[in-house]
Each structure stands twice: as structure tokens, then as C-alpha cells.
Amino acid sequence: MDQPVREAAELLGRARRVVVFTGAGMSAESGVPTFRDALTGLWQRYDAQALATPEAFRADPALVWGWYEWRRHTVRLARPNPGHRAVAAIQARVPGTVLITQNVDDLHERAGSSDPVHLHGSLFAPRCSACAHPAPTPDDAEGEPADGRRVPPPDCARCAAPVRPGVVWFGEALPGAALEAAVEAASSCDLLVTVGTSGLVYPAAEIPQVAARLGAAVIQVNPEQTPLDPIAEVNLRGPAATVLPALVD
Ligand code: BV8
Ligand code: ZN
């Protein structure tokens, strides 16, 4: 076990109140493309940040709904990777560990993690764009939802307005209860492990910084440098599915 991994394993062994904070890199090895390095499909022709907005949905609901159908289909085909399972192992080993994720997939839940705090919502919680009435998660659109194919959103059963994805779009406020729970956990932990996030999107990117400011040790797992490097006591430069299991073995 190389030095930084040993150091990180010791920090984890001594920690009493742990937070695990994950971004899209957590699911990369499950085949779920991240925003930044996904030069595939729609993302080549459209900037994801431009598509993940209320304006884009208003302008072209079928294009945006079709994009989320395709992303949900990709997640349904994906399987949790050893990194997701290592996070669940940390939760089992250190009772009270709080998992906070920016991801809208359900791979943490499928790996056995309990109650992840979804700061940016979920692909599996569509709701009415007008009255917020929860809508059923549709099965995959007939045939394989092809990347970039328009799929008109279903109508709300209650008010007939278009159903929207249950995610937080750019320019939208995060769910108050989720953000509050995340800040509360980050403010009272003694160790925060941040995995697979570029640390660029706010206010989520504040979470590891709050923990560091209040004296928690921070371990970062990311193959690349990020703005969170300076607050990390240990920077583990590698992919989540390899590095995290080494931490819990
Ligand atoms: C808000 C859900 C205010 C949707 C997401 C200027 C103009 C407009 C807005 C802003 C602006 N400046 C700041 C803002 C605010 C904006 C923001 O921060 N923009 C950034 C881009 C500058 N934030 C917002 O708009 C937020 N809302 O501010 O509202 C407000 C307040 C009150 C009332 C009304 C309004 C809302 C932000 C949430 C947006 N929704 N997701 C969807 O999924 O479609 S964000 C989405 O992108 C992800 O959830 C993630 O958080 C973020 C980044 O995605 P990625 O880059 O793919 O992932 P990540 O960052 O995690 O990077 C991948 C990392 O993994 C990399 O570091 C890579 O090295 C690493 N990696 C790769 N492989 C691996 C790996 N790591 C480990 N293992 C591997 N194998
Ligand atoms: Zn409605």
C-alpha cells in the first residue's frame, strides 16, 4: 500500500464522524459519462450546462426530456462499481457516516448505501413542471432511447402540464432540506472524503470547503488536479473504483 493510501487509511481508521462527498467521477467506471469529459452524443453538439436548464426545457421540452430518458437508460444498464461498494463499506464500518452526492444516478443506492443526500436531485423522481405533483418514472421509451432523440415529456396526471426531470438545473436552487443536511454533516464531521468531483459547481462545491474550514481532515480521490487540492490533507491521484477499495481493504 503506497504512502498516501496508508495515510488516508489511518485517517479513516481514526475518524469518528465521516462524510463522503461524491461527483460524477464516482460513476465514470460504471460507464456513466461525466459532464466534463463526456465528448459523446448530445454533449458534443450541445453544452450540457446549456441543456440542464429550465430555459432549455421551456424552449424544447422533447429534446431535454429525451436527453434525460437516454441518461436514465444509460444508468439502468450501468452497474455499481467497486468504488460505490467501498463507500457502502465505509458507511457500514463507521456508523453515522453521511453520504452526500451531486450525482443524479441511483448507483450508490444499488451498491447498498443508505439514504444518500442527493444535492442535485435524481433521474428517478420526475415531477410536474407546474404543480410539482410527483410523476411515475417511465420505463425506457419504446425501443432504446437513442442519444439525441427527442422524446415528448408525459403530461402531469393532475394538471396536464409537462412532466420534468427531478434534477436541479443550472440557475435553480438546491432542495433546501438536502443542502441543510449536507452543511450540517460537513460542519460536524472530523473527516470528509471527496471523490470524483471537479469542485466547480456551486453551492455543492462549498461542502468540502466547509468541512476543511471547521477543522475536518479532507481526503480527495480524483485522477486529476482540482480546486479542492489545497484543502486536501491527502490527495489520492487515481480512479475511484481502484483507490477506494484499497482504503477499506
Ligand atoms: C444556483 C443535475 C442559484 C442536473 C447539476 C454563472 C452563470 C450561471 C450560474 C452560475 C454562474 N456562476 C455560478 C453559477 C451557479 C451555478 C454554477 O456553479 N455554475 C458553475 C458551472 C460555474 N450553480 C447553479 O446554477 C446551482 N444553482 O446557483 O442557484 C439560486 C439560488 C436561490 C434561488 C434560485 C437560484 C445549481 C447547480 C446544479 C446543476 N445541476 N446536476 C443534471 O445532472 O443534468 S450539476 C452537474 O455538474 C453535476 O451534478 C456536478 O455537480 C456538476 C459537474 O459535473 P461533472 O464535471 O461531470 O462532474 P464533476 O464536477 O463531478 O467532474 C468529474 C470529475 O470526476 C473530474 O474532476 C474528473 O477528474 C473526475 N473523474 C473522472 N473519472 C474518474 C474521476 N474521479 C474518480 N474516479 C474516476 N474514474
Ligand atoms: Zn401538474
CSV table of C-alpha atoms and ligand atoms in Angstrom, one decimal:
chain,number,residue,atom,x,y,z
A,1,MET,CA,0.0,0.0,0.0
A,2,ASP,CA,1.7,3.2,-1.0
A,3,GLN,CA,2.3,6.0,1.5
A,4,PRO,CA,-0.6,8.3,0.7
A,5,VAL,CA,-3.1,5.4,0.7
A,6,ARG,CA,-1.7,4.3,4.1
A,7,GLU,CA,-2.0,7.8,5.4
A,8,ALA,CA,-5.6,8.0,4.2
A,9,ALA,CA,-6.4,4.6,5.6
A,10,GLU,CA,-5.1,5.7,9.0
A,11,LEU,CA,-7.2,8.9,8.9
A,12,LEU,CA,-10.2,6.8,8.1
A,13,GLY,CA,-9.4,4.3,10.9
A,14,ARG,CA,-9.2,7.1,13.4
A,15,ALA,CA,-12.3,9.1,12.2
A,16,ARG,CA,-15.5,9.1,14.3
A,17,ARG,CA,-17.8,11.3,12.1
A,18,VAL,CA,-17.3,10.7,8.4
A,19,VAL,CA,-18.8,12.4,5.4
A,20,VAL,CA,-18.3,11.0,1.9
A,21,PHE,CA,-19.0,13.6,-0.9
A,22,THR,CA,-19.2,12.3,-4.5
A,23,GLY,CA,-19.4,13.7,-8.0
A,24,ALA,CA,-19.8,12.3,-11.5
A,25,GLY,CA,-16.3,10.7,-11.4
A,26,MET,CA,-17.7,8.2,-8.9
A,27,SER,CA,-19.9,6.7,-11.7
A,28,ALA,CA,-17.4,7.1,-14.5
A,29,GLU,CA,-16.1,3.5,-14.2
A,30,SER,CA,-19.7,2.2,-14.3
A,31,GLY,CA,-19.9,3.7,-17.8
A,32,VAL,CA,-21.9,6.8,-16.9
A,33,PRO,CA,-20.3,9.7,-18.7
A,34,THR,CA,-19.4,12.8,-16.6
A,35,PHE,CA,-20.4,16.3,-17.7
A,36,ARG,CA,-16.8,17.4,-18.3
A,37,ASP,CA,-15.2,14.6,-20.1
A,38,ALA,CA,-18.2,13.2,-22.0
A,39,LEU,CA,-17.5,14.1,-25.6
A,40,THR,CA,-20.1,11.7,-26.7
A,41,GLY,CA,-23.5,12.1,-28.2
A,42,LEU,CA,-25.6,15.1,-27.3
A,43,TRP,CA,-22.8,16.6,-25.3
A,44,GLN,CA,-20.7,17.0,-28.5
A,45,ARG,CA,-23.3,19.1,-30.1
A,46,TYR,CA,-24.8,20.8,-27.0
A,47,ASP,CA,-23.1,22.1,-23.9
A,48,ALA,CA,-24.6,20.0,-21.0
A,49,GLN,CA,-24.8,23.2,-19.0
A,50,ALA,CA,-26.9,24.7,-21.7
A,51,LEU,CA,-29.2,21.6,-21.8
A,52,ALA,CA,-29.5,21.3,-18.0
A,53,THR,CA,-31.5,24.5,-17.6
A,54,PRO,CA,-35.2,25.5,-17.2
A,55,GLU,CA,-34.8,27.7,-20.3
A,56,ALA,CA,-33.7,24.7,-22.5
A,57,PHE,CA,-36.7,22.7,-21.2
A,58,ARG,CA,-39.1,25.5,-21.9
A,59,ALA,CA,-37.6,26.1,-25.4
A,60,ASP,CA,-37.6,22.4,-26.4
A,61,PRO,CA,-39.1,20.0,-23.8
A,62,ALA,CA,-38.8,17.0,-26.1
A,63,LEU,CA,-35.0,17.5,-26.6
A,64,VAL,CA,-34.3,17.9,-22.9
A,65,TRP,CA,-36.7,15.1,-21.8
A,66,GLY,CA,-35.2,12.8,-24.4
A,67,TRP,CA,-31.7,13.6,-23.1
A,68,TYR,CA,-32.7,12.6,-19.6
A,69,GLU,CA,-34.5,9.5,-20.9
A,70,TRP,CA,-31.2,8.5,-22.6
A,71,ARG,CA,-29.2,9.2,-19.4
A,72,ARG,CA,-31.7,7.2,-17.3
A,73,HIS,CA,-31.4,4.4,-19.8
A,74,THR,CA,-27.6,4.5,-19.5
A,75,VAL,CA,-27.8,4.4,-15.7
A,76,ARG,CA,-30.3,1.4,-15.9
A,77,LEU,CA,-27.7,-0.5,-18.0
A,78,ALA,CA,-24.9,0.5,-15.7
A,79,ARG,CA,-23.9,-1.4,-12.5
A,80,PRO,CA,-22.4,0.0,-9.3
A,81,ASN,CA,-18.6,-0.3,-9.4
A,82,PRO,CA,-16.2,-1.3,-6.6
A,83,GLY,CA,-15.9,2.3,-5.6
A,84,HIS,CA,-19.6,2.5,-4.9
A,85,ARG,CA,-19.3,-0.7,-2.9
A,86,ALA,CA,-16.4,0.7,-0.9
A,87,VAL,CA,-18.4,3.8,0.0
A,88,ALA,CA,-21.2,1.5,1.3
A,89,ALA,CA,-18.5,-0.4,3.3
A,90,ILE,CA,-17.3,2.8,4.9
A,91,GLN,CA,-20.9,3.6,5.9
A,92,ALA,CA,-21.2,0.1,7.4
A,93,ARG,CA,-17.8,0.4,9.2
A,94,VAL,CA,-18.3,3.9,10.6
A,95,PRO,CA,-21.9,4.2,11.9
A,96,GLY,CA,-23.4,7.6,11.2
A,97,THR,CA,-21.3,8.2,8.0
A,98,VAL,CA,-23.3,10.7,5.8
A,99,LEU,CA,-23.1,10.2,2.0
A,100,ILE,CA,-23.7,13.4,0.0
A,101,THR,CA,-23.8,13.1,-3.8
A,102,GLN,CA,-24.1,15.5,-6.7
A,103,ASN,CA,-25.0,12.6,-8.9
A,104,VAL,CA,-28.5,12.0,-10.1
A,105,ASP,CA,-28.0,8.3,-10.7
A,106,ASP,CA,-29.0,5.5,-8.3
A,107,LEU,CA,-25.7,3.6,-8.2
A,108,HIS,CA,-24.9,4.4,-4.6
A,109,GLU,CA,-28.3,3.0,-3.5
A,110,ARG,CA,-27.8,-0.1,-5.7
A,111,ALA,CA,-24.4,-0.6,-4.1
A,112,GLY,CA,-26.1,-0.7,-0.6
A,113,SER,CA,-25.5,2.9,0.6
A,114,SER,CA,-28.3,4.1,2.8
A,115,ASP,CA,-30.0,7.5,2.4
A,116,PRO,CA,-27.6,9.4,0.2
A,117,VAL,CA,-28.2,13.1,0.3
A,118,HIS,CA,-28.9,14.0,-3.4
A,119,LEU,CA,-27.9,17.6,-3.7
A,120,HIS,CA,-28.9,17.8,-7.4
A,121,GLY,CA,-31.9,15.5,-7.3
A,122,SER,CA,-32.4,12.2,-9.2
A,123,LEU,CA,-33.2,10.8,-12.6
A,124,PHE,CA,-35.8,8.6,-10.9
A,125,ALA,CA,-38.0,11.3,-9.4
A,126,PRO,CA,-39.8,13.1,-12.3
A,127,ARG,CA,-42.4,15.7,-11.3
A,128,CYS,CA,-44.8,18.1,-12.8
A,129,SER,CA,-43.1,21.3,-14.1
A,130,ALA,CA,-46.1,23.3,-13.0
A,131,CYS,CA,-47.7,21.8,-9.9
A,132,ALA,CA,-44.7,19.6,-8.8
A,133,HIS,CA,-47.0,16.6,-8.5
A,134,PRO,CA,-44.7,13.5,-8.5
A,135,ALA,CA,-44.9,11.5,-11.8
A,136,PRO,CA,-44.1,7.8,-12.3
A,137,THR,CA,-40.6,7.1,-13.7
A,138,PRO,CA,-41.3,5.9,-17.2
A,139,ASP,CA,-39.9,2.7,-18.5
A,140,ASP,CA,-37.4,3.2,-21.3
A,141,ALA,CA,-39.1,4.9,-24.2
A,142,GLU,CA,-40.2,2.3,-26.7
A,143,GLY,CA,-37.1,1.0,-28.3
A,144,GLU,CA,-33.7,2.1,-27.0
A,145,PRO,CA,-33.8,5.8,-26.2
A,146,ALA,CA,-31.1,6.9,-28.7
A,147,ASP,CA,-28.8,9.7,-27.7
A,148,GLY,CA,-30.1,13.0,-29.1
A,149,ARG,CA,-33.6,11.6,-29.9
A,150,ARG,CA,-36.5,13.9,-29.0
A,151,VAL,CA,-39.0,12.3,-26.6
A,152,PRO,CA,-42.0,14.4,-25.7
A,153,PRO,CA,-42.4,14.6,-21.9
A,154,PRO,CA,-45.5,12.9,-20.4
A,155,ASP,CA,-48.3,15.2,-19.1
A,156,CYS,CA,-49.0,15.6,-15.4
A,157,ALA,CA,-51.9,13.4,-14.3
A,158,ARG,CA,-53.2,16.2,-12.1
A,159,CYS,CA,-52.9,19.4,-14.2
A,160,ALA,CA,-51.7,18.2,-17.7
A,161,ALA,CA,-48.6,20.4,-17.7
A,162,PRO,CA,-45.4,18.7,-19.0
A,163,VAL,CA,-43.6,16.5,-16.5
A,164,ARG,CA,-39.9,17.4,-16.0
A,165,PRO,CA,-36.8,15.5,-14.7
A,166,GLY,CA,-36.5,15.6,-10.9
A,167,VAL,CA,-33.0,17.1,-11.1
A,168,VAL,CA,-31.7,20.6,-10.1
A,169,TRP,CA,-30.9,22.6,-13.2
A,170,PHE,CA,-28.3,25.4,-13.5
A,171,GLY,CA,-29.9,28.5,-12.1
A,172,GLU,CA,-32.2,26.6,-9.8
A,173,ALA,CA,-32.0,26.4,-6.1
A,174,LEU,CA,-30.9,23.2,-4.5
A,175,PRO,CA,-33.5,21.4,-2.3
A,176,GLY,CA,-33.4,23.2,1.0
A,177,ALA,CA,-33.6,20.2,3.2
A,178,ALA,CA,-30.8,18.4,1.3
A,179,LEU,CA,-28.5,21.4,1.4
A,180,GLU,CA,-29.2,22.0,5.1
A,181,ALA,CA,-28.4,18.3,5.9
A,182,ALA,CA,-25.2,18.5,3.8
A,183,VAL,CA,-23.9,21.6,5.5
A,184,GLU,CA,-24.9,20.2,8.9
A,185,ALA,CA,-22.9,17.0,8.2
A,186,ALA,CA,-19.9,18.8,6.8
A,187,SER,CA,-19.8,21.2,9.8
A,188,SER,CA,-19.7,18.4,12.3
A,189,CYS,CA,-17.5,15.8,10.7
A,190,ASP,CA,-13.9,15.0,11.5
A,191,LEU,CA,-13.1,13.5,8.1
A,192,LEU,CA,-14.6,14.3,4.6
A,193,VAL,CA,-13.7,12.0,1.7
A,194,THR,CA,-14.4,13.8,-1.6
A,195,VAL,CA,-14.5,11.5,-4.7
A,196,GLY,CA,-14.7,12.3,-8.4
A,197,THR,CA,-15.8,15.9,-8.4
A,198,SER,CA,-14.3,18.8,-10.3
A,199,GLY,CA,-15.4,21.1,-7.4
A,200,LEU,CA,-16.6,23.7,-9.9
A,201,VAL,CA,-20.3,23.7,-9.3
A,202,TYR,CA,-21.7,25.8,-6.5
A,203,PRO,CA,-23.1,25.7,-3.9
A,204,ALA,CA,-22.3,21.9,-3.8
A,205,ALA,CA,-18.6,22.7,-4.1
A,206,GLU,CA,-18.8,24.6,-0.8
A,207,ILE,CA,-19.4,21.4,1.2
A,208,PRO,CA,-15.8,20.1,1.3
A,209,GLN,CA,-14.6,23.6,2.0
A,210,VAL,CA,-17.0,24.0,5.0
A,211,ALA,CA,-15.6,20.8,6.4
A,212,ALA,CA,-12.0,21.9,6.0
A,213,ARG,CA,-12.7,25.3,7.4
A,214,LEU,CA,-14.1,23.8,10.6
A,215,GLY,CA,-11.1,21.5,11.1
A,216,ALA,CA,-12.0,18.2,9.4
A,217,ALA,CA,-9.3,16.3,7.6
A,218,VAL,CA,-10.1,16.0,3.8
A,219,ILE,CA,-9.1,13.1,1.6
A,220,GLN,CA,-9.5,13.6,-2.2
A,221,VAL,CA,-9.8,10.8,-4.7
A,222,ASN,CA,-9.5,12.1,-8.3
A,223,PRO,CA,-7.2,11.1,-11.1
A,224,GLU,CA,-6.8,14.9,-11.9
A,225,GLN,CA,-6.0,18.0,-10.0
A,226,THR,CA,-9.0,20.1,-8.9
A,227,PRO,CA,-9.6,23.3,-7.0
A,228,LEU,CA,-10.0,21.1,-3.9
A,229,ASP,CA,-6.3,20.0,-3.9
A,230,PRO,CA,-5.2,22.8,-1.5
A,231,ILE,CA,-7.7,21.7,1.2
A,232,ALA,CA,-6.9,18.0,0.9
A,233,GLU,CA,-4.6,16.6,3.6
A,234,VAL,CA,-4.2,13.5,1.3
A,235,ASN,CA,-4.6,13.6,-2.5
A,236,LEU,CA,-5.1,10.1,-3.9
A,237,ARG,CA,-4.5,10.6,-7.6
A,238,GLY,CA,-6.4,7.7,-9.1
A,239,PRO,CA,-9.7,6.3,-10.2
A,240,ALA,CA,-12.4,5.7,-7.6
A,241,ALA,CA,-13.0,2.0,-8.4
A,242,THR,CA,-9.4,1.2,-7.7
A,243,VAL,CA,-8.4,3.7,-4.9
A,244,LEU,CA,-11.5,3.4,-2.6
A,245,PRO,CA,-11.4,-0.4,-2.2
A,246,ALA,CA,-7.7,0.0,-1.2
A,247,LEU,CA,-8.8,2.3,1.5
A,248,VAL,CA,-11.3,-0.1,3.1
A,249,ASP,CA,-9.5,-3.4,2.5
B,1,BV8,C1,-27.7,28.0,-8.2
B,1,BV8,C2,-28.0,18.0,-12.1
B,1,BV8,C3,-28.9,30.0,-7.5
B,1,BV8,C4,-28.5,18.2,-13.5
B,1,BV8,C5,-26.2,19.6,-11.8
B,1,BV8,C6,-22.8,31.9,-13.9
B,1,BV8,C7,-24.0,31.7,-14.6
B,1,BV8,C8,-25.0,30.9,-14.2
B,1,BV8,C9,-24.9,30.2,-13.0
B,1,BV8,C10,-23.7,30.4,-12.3
B,1,BV8,C11,-22.7,31.2,-12.7
B,1,BV8,N1,-21.7,31.1,-11.8
B,1,BV8,C12,-22.0,30.3,-10.8
B,1,BV8,C13,-23.3,29.9,-11.1
B,1,BV8,C14,-24.0,29.0,-10.3
B,1,BV8,C15,-24.0,27.6,-10.9
B,1,BV8,C16,-22.6,27.1,-11.0
B,1,BV8,O1,-22.0,26.7,-10.0
B,1,BV8,N2,-22.1,27.1,-12.2
B,1,BV8,C17,-20.7,26.6,-12.5
B,1,BV8,C18,-20.6,25.8,-13.7
B,1,BV8,C19,-19.8,27.9,-12.5
B,1,BV8,N3,-24.8,26.8,-10.0
B,1,BV8,C20,-26.1,26.7,-10.1
B,1,BV8,O2,-26.7,27.1,-11.0
B,1,BV8,C21,-26.8,26.0,-9.0
B,1,BV8,N4,-27.9,26.7,-8.6
B,1,BV8,O3,-26.7,28.6,-8.0
B,1,BV8,O4,-29.0,28.6,-8.0
B,1,BV8,C22,-30.2,30.2,-6.9
B,1,BV8,C23,-30.3,30.4,-5.6
B,1,BV8,C24,-31.6,30.6,-5.0
B,1,BV8,C25,-32.7,30.7,-5.8
B,1,BV8,C26,-32.6,30.5,-7.2
B,1,BV8,C27,-31.4,30.2,-7.8
B,1,BV8,C28,-27.3,24.6,-9.4
B,1,BV8,C29,-26.2,23.7,-9.8
B,1,BV8,C30,-26.7,22.3,-10.0
B,1,BV8,C31,-26.7,22.0,-11.5
B,1,BV8,N5,-27.1,20.6,-11.7
B,1,BV8,N6,-26.6,18.3,-12.0
B,1,BV8,C32,-28.0,17.1,-14.4
B,1,BV8,O5,-27.3,16.2,-14.0
B,1,BV8,O6,-28.4,17.2,-15.6
B,1,BV8,S1,-24.6,19.9,-11.8
B,1,BV8,C33,-23.7,18.6,-12.6
B,1,BV8,O7,-22.5,19.2,-13.0
B,1,BV8,C34,-23.2,17.5,-11.6
B,1,BV8,O8,-24.2,17.2,-10.7
B,1,BV8,C35,-22.0,18.0,-11.0
B,1,BV8,O9,-22.3,18.7,-9.8
B,1,BV8,C36,-21.5,19.1,-11.9
B,1,BV8,C37,-20.2,18.9,-12.5
B,1,BV8,O10,-20.4,17.7,-13.4
B,1,BV8,P1,-19.1,16.9,-13.9
B,1,BV8,O11,-18.0,17.8,-14.2
B,1,BV8,O12,-19.3,15.8,-14.9
B,1,BV8,O13,-18.7,16.1,-12.7
B,1,BV8,P2,-17.8,16.6,-11.7
B,1,BV8,O14,-17.8,18.0,-11.5
B,1,BV8,O15,-18.2,15.8,-10.6
B,1,BV8,O16,-16.3,16.3,-12.5
B,1,BV8,C38,-16.0,15.0,-12.9
B,1,BV8,C39,-14.7,14.7,-12.1
B,1,BV8,O17,-14.5,13.3,-11.9
B,1,BV8,C40,-13.5,15.3,-12.7
B,1,BV8,O18,-12.8,16.0,-11.7
B,1,BV8,C41,-12.7,14.1,-13.1
B,1,BV8,O19,-11.3,14.3,-13.0
B,1,BV8,C42,-13.1,13.1,-12.1
B,1,BV8,N7,-13.1,11.7,-12.6
B,1,BV8,C43,-13.2,11.2,-13.9
B,1,BV8,N8,-13.1,9.8,-13.8
B,1,BV8,C44,-12.9,9.5,-12.5
B,1,BV8,C45,-12.9,10.7,-11.7
B,1,BV8,N9,-12.8,10.6,-10.4
B,1,BV8,C46,-12.7,9.4,-9.8
B,1,BV8,N10,-12.7,8.2,-10.5
B,1,BV8,C47,-12.8,8.2,-11.8
B,1,BV8,N11,-12.8,7.1,-12.5
B,2,ZN,ZN,-49.2,19.2,-12.6
